[in-house]
mmCIF file of C-alpha atoms and ligand atoms in Angstrom:
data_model
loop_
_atom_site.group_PDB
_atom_site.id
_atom_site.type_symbol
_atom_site.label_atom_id
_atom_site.label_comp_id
_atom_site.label_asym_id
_atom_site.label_seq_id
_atom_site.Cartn_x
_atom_site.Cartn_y
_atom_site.Cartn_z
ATOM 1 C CA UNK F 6 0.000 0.000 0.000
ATOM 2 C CA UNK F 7 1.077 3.386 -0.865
ATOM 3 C CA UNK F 8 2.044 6.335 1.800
ATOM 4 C CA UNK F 9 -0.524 8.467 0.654
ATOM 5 C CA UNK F 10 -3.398 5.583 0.766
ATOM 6 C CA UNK F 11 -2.819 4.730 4.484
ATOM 7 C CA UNK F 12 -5.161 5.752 7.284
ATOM 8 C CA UNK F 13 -4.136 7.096 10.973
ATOM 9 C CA UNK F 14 -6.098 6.040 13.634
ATOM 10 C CA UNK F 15 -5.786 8.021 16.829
ATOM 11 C CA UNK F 16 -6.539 6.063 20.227
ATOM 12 C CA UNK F 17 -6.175 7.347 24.106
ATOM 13 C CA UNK F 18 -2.342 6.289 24.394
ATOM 14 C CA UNK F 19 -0.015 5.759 24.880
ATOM 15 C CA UNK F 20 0.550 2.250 23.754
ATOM 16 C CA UNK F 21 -0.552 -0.571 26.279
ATOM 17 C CA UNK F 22 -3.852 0.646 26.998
ATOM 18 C CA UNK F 23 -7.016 -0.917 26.949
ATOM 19 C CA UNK F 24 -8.389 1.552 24.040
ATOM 20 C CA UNK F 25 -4.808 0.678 22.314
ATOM 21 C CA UNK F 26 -6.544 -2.993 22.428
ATOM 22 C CA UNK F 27 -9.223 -1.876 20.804
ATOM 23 C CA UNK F 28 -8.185 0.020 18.347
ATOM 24 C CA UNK F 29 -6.015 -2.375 17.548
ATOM 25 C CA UNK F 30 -9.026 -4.901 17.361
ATOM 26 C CA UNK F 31 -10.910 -2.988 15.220
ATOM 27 C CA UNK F 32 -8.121 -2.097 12.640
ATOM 28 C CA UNK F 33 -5.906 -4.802 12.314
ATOM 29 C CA UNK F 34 -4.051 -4.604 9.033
ATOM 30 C CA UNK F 35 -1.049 -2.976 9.695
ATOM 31 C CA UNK F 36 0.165 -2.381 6.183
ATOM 32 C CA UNK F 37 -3.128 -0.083 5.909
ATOM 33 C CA UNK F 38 -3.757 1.859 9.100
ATOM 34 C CA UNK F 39 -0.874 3.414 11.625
ATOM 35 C CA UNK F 40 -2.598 3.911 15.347
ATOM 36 C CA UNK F 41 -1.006 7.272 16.671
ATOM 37 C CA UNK F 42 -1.264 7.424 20.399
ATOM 38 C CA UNK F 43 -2.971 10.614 22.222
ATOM 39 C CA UNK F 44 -2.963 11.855 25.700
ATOM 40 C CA UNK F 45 -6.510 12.590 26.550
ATOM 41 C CA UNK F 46 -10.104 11.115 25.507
ATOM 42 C CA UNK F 47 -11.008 14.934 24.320
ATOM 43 C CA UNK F 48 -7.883 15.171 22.053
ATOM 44 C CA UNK F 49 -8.887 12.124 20.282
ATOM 45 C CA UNK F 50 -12.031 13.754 18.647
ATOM 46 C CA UNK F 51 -10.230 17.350 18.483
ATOM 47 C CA UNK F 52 -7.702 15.276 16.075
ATOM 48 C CA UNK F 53 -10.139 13.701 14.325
ATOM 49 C CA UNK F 54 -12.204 16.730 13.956
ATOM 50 C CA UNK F 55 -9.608 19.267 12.974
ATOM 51 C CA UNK F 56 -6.271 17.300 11.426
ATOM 52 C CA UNK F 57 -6.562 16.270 8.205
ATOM 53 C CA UNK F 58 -4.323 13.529 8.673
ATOM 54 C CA UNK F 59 -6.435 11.920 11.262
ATOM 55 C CA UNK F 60 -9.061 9.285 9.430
ATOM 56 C CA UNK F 61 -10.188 7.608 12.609
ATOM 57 C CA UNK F 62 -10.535 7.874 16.299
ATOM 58 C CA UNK F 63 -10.868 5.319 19.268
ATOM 59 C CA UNK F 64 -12.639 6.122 22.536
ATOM 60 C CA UNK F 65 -14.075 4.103 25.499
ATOM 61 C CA UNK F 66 -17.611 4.809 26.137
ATOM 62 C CA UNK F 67 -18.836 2.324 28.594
ATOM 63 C CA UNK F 68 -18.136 -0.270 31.052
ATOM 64 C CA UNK F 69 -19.873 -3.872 32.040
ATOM 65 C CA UNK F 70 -19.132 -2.849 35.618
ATOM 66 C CA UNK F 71 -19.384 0.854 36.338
ATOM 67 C CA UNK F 72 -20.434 1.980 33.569
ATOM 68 C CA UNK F 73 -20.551 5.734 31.661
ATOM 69 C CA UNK F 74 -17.001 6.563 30.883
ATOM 70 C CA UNK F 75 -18.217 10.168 31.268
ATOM 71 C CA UNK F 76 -15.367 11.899 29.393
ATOM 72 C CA UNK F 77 -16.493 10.675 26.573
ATOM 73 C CA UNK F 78 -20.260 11.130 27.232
ATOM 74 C CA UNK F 79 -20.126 14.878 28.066
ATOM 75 C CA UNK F 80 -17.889 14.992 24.191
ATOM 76 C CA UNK F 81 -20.858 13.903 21.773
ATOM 77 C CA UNK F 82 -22.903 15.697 24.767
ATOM 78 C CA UNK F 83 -20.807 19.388 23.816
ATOM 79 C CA UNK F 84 -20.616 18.615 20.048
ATOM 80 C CA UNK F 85 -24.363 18.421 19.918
ATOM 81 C CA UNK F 86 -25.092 21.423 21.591
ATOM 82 C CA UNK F 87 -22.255 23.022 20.225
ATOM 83 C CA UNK F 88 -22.773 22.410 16.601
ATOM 84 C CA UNK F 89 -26.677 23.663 17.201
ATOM 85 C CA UNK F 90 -27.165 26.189 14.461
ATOM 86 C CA UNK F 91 -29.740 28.852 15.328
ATOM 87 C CA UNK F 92 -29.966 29.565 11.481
ATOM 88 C CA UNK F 93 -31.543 26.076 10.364
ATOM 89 C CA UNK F 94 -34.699 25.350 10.855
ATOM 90 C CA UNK F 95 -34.220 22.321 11.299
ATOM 91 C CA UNK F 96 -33.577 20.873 14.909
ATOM 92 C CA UNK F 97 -31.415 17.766 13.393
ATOM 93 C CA UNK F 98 -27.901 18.620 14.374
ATOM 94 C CA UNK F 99 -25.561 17.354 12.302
ATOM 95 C CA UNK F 100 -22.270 16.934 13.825
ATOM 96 C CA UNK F 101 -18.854 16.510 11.562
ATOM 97 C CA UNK F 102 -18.164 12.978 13.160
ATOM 98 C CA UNK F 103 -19.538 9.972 12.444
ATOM 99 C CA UNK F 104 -19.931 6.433 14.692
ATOM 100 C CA UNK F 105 -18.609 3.785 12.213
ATOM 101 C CA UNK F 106 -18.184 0.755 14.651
ATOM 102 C CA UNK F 107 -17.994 -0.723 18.759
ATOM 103 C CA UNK F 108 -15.465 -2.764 20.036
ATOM 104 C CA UNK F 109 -15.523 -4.919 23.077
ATOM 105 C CA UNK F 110 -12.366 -5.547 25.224
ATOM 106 C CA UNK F 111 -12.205 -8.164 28.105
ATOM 107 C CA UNK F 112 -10.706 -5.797 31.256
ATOM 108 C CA UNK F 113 -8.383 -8.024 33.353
ATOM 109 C CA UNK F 114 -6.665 -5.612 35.325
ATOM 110 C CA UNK F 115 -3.344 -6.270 36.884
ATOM 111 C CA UNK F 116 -1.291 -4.403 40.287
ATOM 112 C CA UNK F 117 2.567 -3.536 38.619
ATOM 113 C CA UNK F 118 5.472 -2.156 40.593
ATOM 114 C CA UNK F 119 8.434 -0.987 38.732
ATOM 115 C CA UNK F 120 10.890 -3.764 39.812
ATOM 116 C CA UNK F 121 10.881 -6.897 41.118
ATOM 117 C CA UNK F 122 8.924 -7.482 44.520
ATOM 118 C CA UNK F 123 6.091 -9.733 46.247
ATOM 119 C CA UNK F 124 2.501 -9.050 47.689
ATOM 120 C CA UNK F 125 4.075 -9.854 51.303
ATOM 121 C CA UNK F 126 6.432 -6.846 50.686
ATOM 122 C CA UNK F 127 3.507 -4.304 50.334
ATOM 123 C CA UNK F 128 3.302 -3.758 54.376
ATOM 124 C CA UNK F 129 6.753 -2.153 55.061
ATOM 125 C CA UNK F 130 5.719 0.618 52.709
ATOM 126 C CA UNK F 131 4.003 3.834 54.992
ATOM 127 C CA UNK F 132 2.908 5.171 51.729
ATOM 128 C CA UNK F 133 1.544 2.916 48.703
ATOM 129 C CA UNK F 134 0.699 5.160 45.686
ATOM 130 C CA UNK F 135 -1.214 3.405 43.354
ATOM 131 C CA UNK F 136 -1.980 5.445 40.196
ATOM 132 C CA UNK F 137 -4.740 4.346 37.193
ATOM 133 C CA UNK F 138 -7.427 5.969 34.806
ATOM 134 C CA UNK F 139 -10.571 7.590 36.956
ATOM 135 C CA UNK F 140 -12.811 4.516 35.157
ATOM 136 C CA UNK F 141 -10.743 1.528 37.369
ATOM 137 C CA UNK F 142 -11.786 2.866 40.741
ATOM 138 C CA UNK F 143 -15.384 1.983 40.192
ATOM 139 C CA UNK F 144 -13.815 -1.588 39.094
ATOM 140 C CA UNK F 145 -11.261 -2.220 41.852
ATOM 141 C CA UNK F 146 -13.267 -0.806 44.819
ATOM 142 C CA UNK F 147 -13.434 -4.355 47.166
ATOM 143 C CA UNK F 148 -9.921 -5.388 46.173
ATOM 144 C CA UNK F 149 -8.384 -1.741 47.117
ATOM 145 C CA UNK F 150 -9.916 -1.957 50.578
ATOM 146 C CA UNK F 151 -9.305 -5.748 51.380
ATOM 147 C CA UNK F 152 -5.112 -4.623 50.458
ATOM 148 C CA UNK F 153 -5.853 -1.900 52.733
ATOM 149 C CA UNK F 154 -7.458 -4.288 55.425
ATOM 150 C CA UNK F 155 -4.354 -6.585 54.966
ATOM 151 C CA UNK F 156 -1.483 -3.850 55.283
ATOM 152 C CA UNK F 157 -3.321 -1.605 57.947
ATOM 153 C CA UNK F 158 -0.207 -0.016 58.641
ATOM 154 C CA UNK F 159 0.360 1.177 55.600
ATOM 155 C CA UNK F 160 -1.864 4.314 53.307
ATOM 156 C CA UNK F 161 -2.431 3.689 50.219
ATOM 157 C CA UNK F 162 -3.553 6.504 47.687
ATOM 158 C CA UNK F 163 -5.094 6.477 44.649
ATOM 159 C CA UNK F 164 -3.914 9.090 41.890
ATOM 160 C CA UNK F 165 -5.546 9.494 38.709
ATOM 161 C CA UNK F 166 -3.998 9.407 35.361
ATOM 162 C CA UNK F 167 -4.867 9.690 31.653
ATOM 163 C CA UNK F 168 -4.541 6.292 31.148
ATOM 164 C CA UNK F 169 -4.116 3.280 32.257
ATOM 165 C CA UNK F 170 -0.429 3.265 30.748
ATOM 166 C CA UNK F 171 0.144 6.771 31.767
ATOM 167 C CA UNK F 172 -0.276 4.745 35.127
ATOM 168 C CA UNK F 173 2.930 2.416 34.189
ATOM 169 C CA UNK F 174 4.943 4.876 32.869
ATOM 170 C CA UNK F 175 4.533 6.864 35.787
ATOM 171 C CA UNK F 176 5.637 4.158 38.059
ATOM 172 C CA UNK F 177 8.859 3.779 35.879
ATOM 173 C CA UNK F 178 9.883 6.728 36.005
ATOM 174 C CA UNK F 179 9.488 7.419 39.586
ATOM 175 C CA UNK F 180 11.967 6.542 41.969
ATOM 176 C CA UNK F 181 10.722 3.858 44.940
ATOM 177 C CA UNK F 182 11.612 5.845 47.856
ATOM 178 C CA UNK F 183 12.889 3.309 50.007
ATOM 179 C CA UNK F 184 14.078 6.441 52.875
ATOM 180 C CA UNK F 185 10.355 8.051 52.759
ATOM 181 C CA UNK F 186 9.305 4.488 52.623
ATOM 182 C CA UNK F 187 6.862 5.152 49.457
ATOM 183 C CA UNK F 188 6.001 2.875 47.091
ATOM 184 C CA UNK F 189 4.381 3.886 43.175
ATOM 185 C CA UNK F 190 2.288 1.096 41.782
ATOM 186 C CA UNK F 191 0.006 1.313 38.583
ATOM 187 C CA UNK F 192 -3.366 -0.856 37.965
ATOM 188 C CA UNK F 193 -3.189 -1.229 34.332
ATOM 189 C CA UNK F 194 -3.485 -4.281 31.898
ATOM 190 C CA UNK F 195 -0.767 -7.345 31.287
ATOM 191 C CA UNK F 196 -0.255 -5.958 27.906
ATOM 192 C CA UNK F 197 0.861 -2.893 29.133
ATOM 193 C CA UNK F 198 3.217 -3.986 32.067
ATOM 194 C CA UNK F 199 4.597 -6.453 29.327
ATOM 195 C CA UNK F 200 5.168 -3.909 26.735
ATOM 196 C CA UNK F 201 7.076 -1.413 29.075
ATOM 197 C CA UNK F 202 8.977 -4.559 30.831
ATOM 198 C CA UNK F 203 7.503 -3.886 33.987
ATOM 199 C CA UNK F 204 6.879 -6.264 37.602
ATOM 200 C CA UNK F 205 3.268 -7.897 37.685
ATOM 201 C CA UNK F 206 2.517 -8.233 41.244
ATOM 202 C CA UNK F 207 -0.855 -9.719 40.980
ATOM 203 C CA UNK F 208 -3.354 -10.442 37.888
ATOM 204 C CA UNK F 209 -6.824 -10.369 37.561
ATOM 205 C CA UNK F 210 -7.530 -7.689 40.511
ATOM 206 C CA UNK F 211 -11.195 -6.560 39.133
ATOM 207 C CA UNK F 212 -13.814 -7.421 41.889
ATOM 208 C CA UNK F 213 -16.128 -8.776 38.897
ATOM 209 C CA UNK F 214 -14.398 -10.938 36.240
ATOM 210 C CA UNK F 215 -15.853 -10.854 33.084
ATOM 211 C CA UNK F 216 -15.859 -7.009 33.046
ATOM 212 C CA UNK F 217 -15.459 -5.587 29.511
ATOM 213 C CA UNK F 218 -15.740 -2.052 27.973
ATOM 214 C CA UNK F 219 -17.095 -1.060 25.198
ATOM 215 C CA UNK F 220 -15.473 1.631 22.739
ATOM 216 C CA UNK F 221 -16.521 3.631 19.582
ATOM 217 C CA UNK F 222 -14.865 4.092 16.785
ATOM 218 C CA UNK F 223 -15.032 7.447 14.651
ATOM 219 C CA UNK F 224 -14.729 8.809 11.491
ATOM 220 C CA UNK F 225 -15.292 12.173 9.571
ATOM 221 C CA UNK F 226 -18.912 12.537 8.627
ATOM 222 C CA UNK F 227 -17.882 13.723 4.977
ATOM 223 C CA UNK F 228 -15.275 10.565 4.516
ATOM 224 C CA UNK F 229 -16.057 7.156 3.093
ATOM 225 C CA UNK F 230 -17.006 4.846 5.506
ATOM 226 C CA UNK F 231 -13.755 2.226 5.440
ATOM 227 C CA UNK F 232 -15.135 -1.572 4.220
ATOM 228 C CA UNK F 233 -15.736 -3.799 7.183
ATOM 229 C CA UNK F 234 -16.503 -7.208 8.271
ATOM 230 C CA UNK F 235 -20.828 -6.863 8.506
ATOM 231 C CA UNK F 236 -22.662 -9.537 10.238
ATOM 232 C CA UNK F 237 -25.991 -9.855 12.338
ATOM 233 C CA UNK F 238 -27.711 -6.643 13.904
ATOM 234 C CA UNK F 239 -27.849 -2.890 13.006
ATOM 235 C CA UNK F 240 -27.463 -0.397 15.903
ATOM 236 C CA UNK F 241 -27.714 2.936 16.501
ATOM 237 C CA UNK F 242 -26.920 5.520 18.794
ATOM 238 C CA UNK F 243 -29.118 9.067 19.113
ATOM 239 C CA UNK F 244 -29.047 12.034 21.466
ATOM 240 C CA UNK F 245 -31.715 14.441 21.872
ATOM 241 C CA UNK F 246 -33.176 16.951 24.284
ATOM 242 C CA UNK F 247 -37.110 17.158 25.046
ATOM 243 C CA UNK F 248 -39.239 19.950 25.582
ATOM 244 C CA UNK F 249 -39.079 21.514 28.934
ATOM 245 C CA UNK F 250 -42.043 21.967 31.045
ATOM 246 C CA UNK F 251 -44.409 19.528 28.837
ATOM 247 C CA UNK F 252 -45.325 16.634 31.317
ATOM 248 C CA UNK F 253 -44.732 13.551 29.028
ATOM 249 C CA UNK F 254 -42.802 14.932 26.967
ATOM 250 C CA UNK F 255 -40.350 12.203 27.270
ATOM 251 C CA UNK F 256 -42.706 9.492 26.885
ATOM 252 C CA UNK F 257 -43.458 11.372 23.790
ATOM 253 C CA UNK F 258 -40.346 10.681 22.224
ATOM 254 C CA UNK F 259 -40.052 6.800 23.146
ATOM 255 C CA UNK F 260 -44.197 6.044 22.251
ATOM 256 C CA UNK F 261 -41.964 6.909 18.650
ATOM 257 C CA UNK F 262 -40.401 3.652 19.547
ATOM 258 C CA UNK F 263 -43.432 1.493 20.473
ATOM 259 C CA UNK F 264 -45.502 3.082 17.418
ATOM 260 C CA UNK F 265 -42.483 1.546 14.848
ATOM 261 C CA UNK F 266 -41.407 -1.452 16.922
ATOM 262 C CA UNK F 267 -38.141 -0.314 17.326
ATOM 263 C CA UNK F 268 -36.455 -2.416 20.015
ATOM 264 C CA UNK F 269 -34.361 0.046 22.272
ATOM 265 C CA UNK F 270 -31.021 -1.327 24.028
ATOM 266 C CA UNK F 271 -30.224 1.632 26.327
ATOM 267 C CA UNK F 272 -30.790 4.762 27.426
ATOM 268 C CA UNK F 273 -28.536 7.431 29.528
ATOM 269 C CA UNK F 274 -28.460 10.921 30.336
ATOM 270 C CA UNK F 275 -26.100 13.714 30.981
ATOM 271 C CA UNK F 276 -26.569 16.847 32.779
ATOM 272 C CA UNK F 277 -25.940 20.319 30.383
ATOM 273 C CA UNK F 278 -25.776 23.883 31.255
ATOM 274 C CA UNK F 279 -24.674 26.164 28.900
ATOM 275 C CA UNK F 280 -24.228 30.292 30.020
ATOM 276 C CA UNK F 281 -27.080 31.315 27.026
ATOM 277 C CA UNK F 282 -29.826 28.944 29.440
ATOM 278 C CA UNK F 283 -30.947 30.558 32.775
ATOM 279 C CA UNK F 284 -31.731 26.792 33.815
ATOM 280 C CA UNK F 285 -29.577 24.308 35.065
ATOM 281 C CA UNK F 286 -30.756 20.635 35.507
ATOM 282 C CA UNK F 287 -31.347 20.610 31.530
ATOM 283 C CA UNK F 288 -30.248 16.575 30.564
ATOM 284 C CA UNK F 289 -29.249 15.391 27.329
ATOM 285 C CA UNK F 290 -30.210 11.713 26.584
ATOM 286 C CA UNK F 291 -28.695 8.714 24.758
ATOM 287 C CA UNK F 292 -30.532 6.114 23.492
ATOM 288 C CA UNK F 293 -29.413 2.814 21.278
ATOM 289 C CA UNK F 294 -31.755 0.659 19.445
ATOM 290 C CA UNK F 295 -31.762 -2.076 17.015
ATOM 291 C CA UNK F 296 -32.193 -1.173 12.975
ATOM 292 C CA UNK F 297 -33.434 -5.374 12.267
ATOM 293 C CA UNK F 298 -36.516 -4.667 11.470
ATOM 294 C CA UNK F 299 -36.707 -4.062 7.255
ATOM 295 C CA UNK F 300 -40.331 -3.337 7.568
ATOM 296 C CA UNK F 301 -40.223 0.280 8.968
ATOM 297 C CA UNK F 302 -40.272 3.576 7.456
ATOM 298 C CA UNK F 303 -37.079 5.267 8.839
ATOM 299 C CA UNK F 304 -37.708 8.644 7.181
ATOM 300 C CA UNK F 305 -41.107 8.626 8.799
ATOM 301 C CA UNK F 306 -40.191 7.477 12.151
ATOM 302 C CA UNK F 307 -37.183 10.159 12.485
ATOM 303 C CA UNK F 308 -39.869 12.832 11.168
ATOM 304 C CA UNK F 309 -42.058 11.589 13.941
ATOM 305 C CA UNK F 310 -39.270 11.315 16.708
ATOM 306 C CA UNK F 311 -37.667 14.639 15.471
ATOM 307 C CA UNK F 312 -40.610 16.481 15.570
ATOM 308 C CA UNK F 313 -41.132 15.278 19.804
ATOM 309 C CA UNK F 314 -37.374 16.666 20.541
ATOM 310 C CA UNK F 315 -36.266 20.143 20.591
ATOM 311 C CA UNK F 316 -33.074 18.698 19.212
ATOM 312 C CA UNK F 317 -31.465 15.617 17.741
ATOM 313 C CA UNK F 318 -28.525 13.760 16.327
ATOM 314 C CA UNK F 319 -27.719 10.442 14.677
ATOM 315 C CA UNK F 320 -24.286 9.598 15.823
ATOM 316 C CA UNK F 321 -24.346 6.661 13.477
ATOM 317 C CA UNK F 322 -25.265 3.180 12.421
ATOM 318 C CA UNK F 323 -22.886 0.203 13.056
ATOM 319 C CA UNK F 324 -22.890 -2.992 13.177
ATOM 320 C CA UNK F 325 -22.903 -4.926 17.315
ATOM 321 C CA UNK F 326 -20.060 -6.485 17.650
ATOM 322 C CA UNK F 327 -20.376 -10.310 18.038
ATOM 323 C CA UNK F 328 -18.417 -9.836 21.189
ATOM 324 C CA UNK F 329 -21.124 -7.933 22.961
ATOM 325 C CA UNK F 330 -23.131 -11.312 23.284
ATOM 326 C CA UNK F 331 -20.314 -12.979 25.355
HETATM 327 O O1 PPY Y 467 -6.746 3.871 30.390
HETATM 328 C C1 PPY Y 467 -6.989 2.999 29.523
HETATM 329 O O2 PPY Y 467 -6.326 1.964 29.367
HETATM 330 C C2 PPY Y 467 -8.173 3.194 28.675
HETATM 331 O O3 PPY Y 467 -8.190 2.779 27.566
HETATM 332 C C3 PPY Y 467 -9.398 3.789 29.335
HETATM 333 C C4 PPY Y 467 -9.994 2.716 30.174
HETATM 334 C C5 PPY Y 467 -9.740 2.683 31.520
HETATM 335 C C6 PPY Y 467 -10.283 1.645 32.276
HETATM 336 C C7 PPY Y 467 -11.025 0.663 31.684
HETATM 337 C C8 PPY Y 467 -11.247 0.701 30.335
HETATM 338 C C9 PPY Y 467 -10.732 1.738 29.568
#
């Protein structure tokens, strides 16, 4: 394949982490895409939104265990609001990024140290730093407090990174402090203490096995969509706003649903408050549902649904990923 005809793919990096996984998943043939690493969730879809040279973008949107990854939320949440345009009259909002595909990637977290040491080490620390991504807390909750039941005399601390290999590469490049008597550990995945040649102290530390997360994968709305392997069900993902003050007017929107027999598959909301509204406590919802059914009039049910929101946006239609069912 030529230069010019391969595709970047930007992921939350850097390389190890579980969105590096799925990316990774989702476009495996190296000689056509390169998967360029970046340091936040928001700069993912500021890349892909803005540099030409980005194609795609990778982002987590949900976990099996605790799940909104709200970063991501509150960014399709702000790029529907933001890309409202007073001057339509319309109230479709048509965003410049598309939802193309899901991935699904088992979570097995793992506790790393930088060199070599043993669980029965862990109590002659006073201090036990352990850094990860905000999203593990929810998913290491019992096992953080039974350590901290089992080494009572020492604190342990939880510090938040961008990642779960920002985590590692923190820990490597931090000095154990054997005077102060502080240890750095990261909760990350085996593929990442194994890629940066790193101590795993203990494996499979989620309290629920047989967590997994689930992450989108964009492209530019104007762009070709890329070919893919397409099997089994049609899904798609909406958000929209209802009328305020309008008892029902929520059921209004879903009866849209019942009318067409469109089976839903979930439905979440974030707060918004922008400066123009004198109201807070204004939500945003998201809801997926199933595109099977070959009998229904789509362009009638969006002018139905459309015309019960005071704004809405079609994020995109992919195909479920046949991991979602295991
Ligand atoms: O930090 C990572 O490795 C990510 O990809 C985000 C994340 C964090 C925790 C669980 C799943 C994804």
């Amino acid at each position: 394949m030529t230069e010019s005809r391969r595709k970047n793919v930007i992921y939350l990096g850097p390389q190890g982490t579980y969105t590096h996984q799925a990316a990774l998943q989702q476009f495996d043939d190296h000689d056509q895409f390169d998967l360029i690493p970046a340091k936040s969730i928001p700069e993912c879809l500021d890349e892909l939104e803005n540099n030409p040279c980005i194609h795609y973008a990778v982002i987590p949107l949900e976990n099996s265990t605790n799940g909104q990854v709200v970063f991501s939320y509150d960014l399709l949440r702000d790029r529907m609001l933001k890309s409202l345009n007073p001057d339509t009259s319309s109230n479709r909002v048509i965003p410049p990024l598309q939802i193309i595909a899901e991935q699904y990637v088992s979570i097995e977290h793992c506790l790393i140290s930088r060199e070599h040491l043993t669980m029965s080490e862990l109590g002659k620390y006073k201090i036990i730093r352990v850094y990860s991504h905000p999203q593990v807390w929810g998913q290491v909750n019992q096992y953080l407090k039974e350590l901290q039941q089992e080494y009572p005399n020492t604190t342990f601390e939880k510090l938040d990174t961008s990642s779960t290999s920002e985590a590692v590469i923190k820990v490597m490049d931090s000095k154990t402090n054997e005077h102060e008597n502080v240890l750095n550990l990261a909760i990350a995945s085996e593929f990442a203490a194994k890629l940066n040649k790193v101590n795993v102290l203990q494996r499979g530390i989620n309290d629920q096995l047989g967590n997994t997360t689930r992450f989108m994968v964009f492209k530019k709305r104007k762009e070709q969509s890329p070919a893919m392997k397409c099997a089994g069900s049609k899904v798609n993902l909406l958000t929209f706003t209802t009328k305020q003050d309008d008892p029902g007017a929520l059921v209004d929107v879903l009866t849209v649903l019942k009318d067409y027999s469109v089976n839903m598959c979930s439905i979440n909301t974030r707060p918004f408050n922008t400066v123009t509204l004198e109201r807070k406590w204004q939500y945003v919802f998201f809801l997926e549902y199933y595109e099977n059914n070959e009998n229904i009039d789509w362009t009638k049910f969006y002018q139905q649904f459309g015309s019960y929101c005071l704004e809405w946006c079609l994020w995109g239609t992919f195909y479920r990923d046949p991991r979602y069912y295991n």
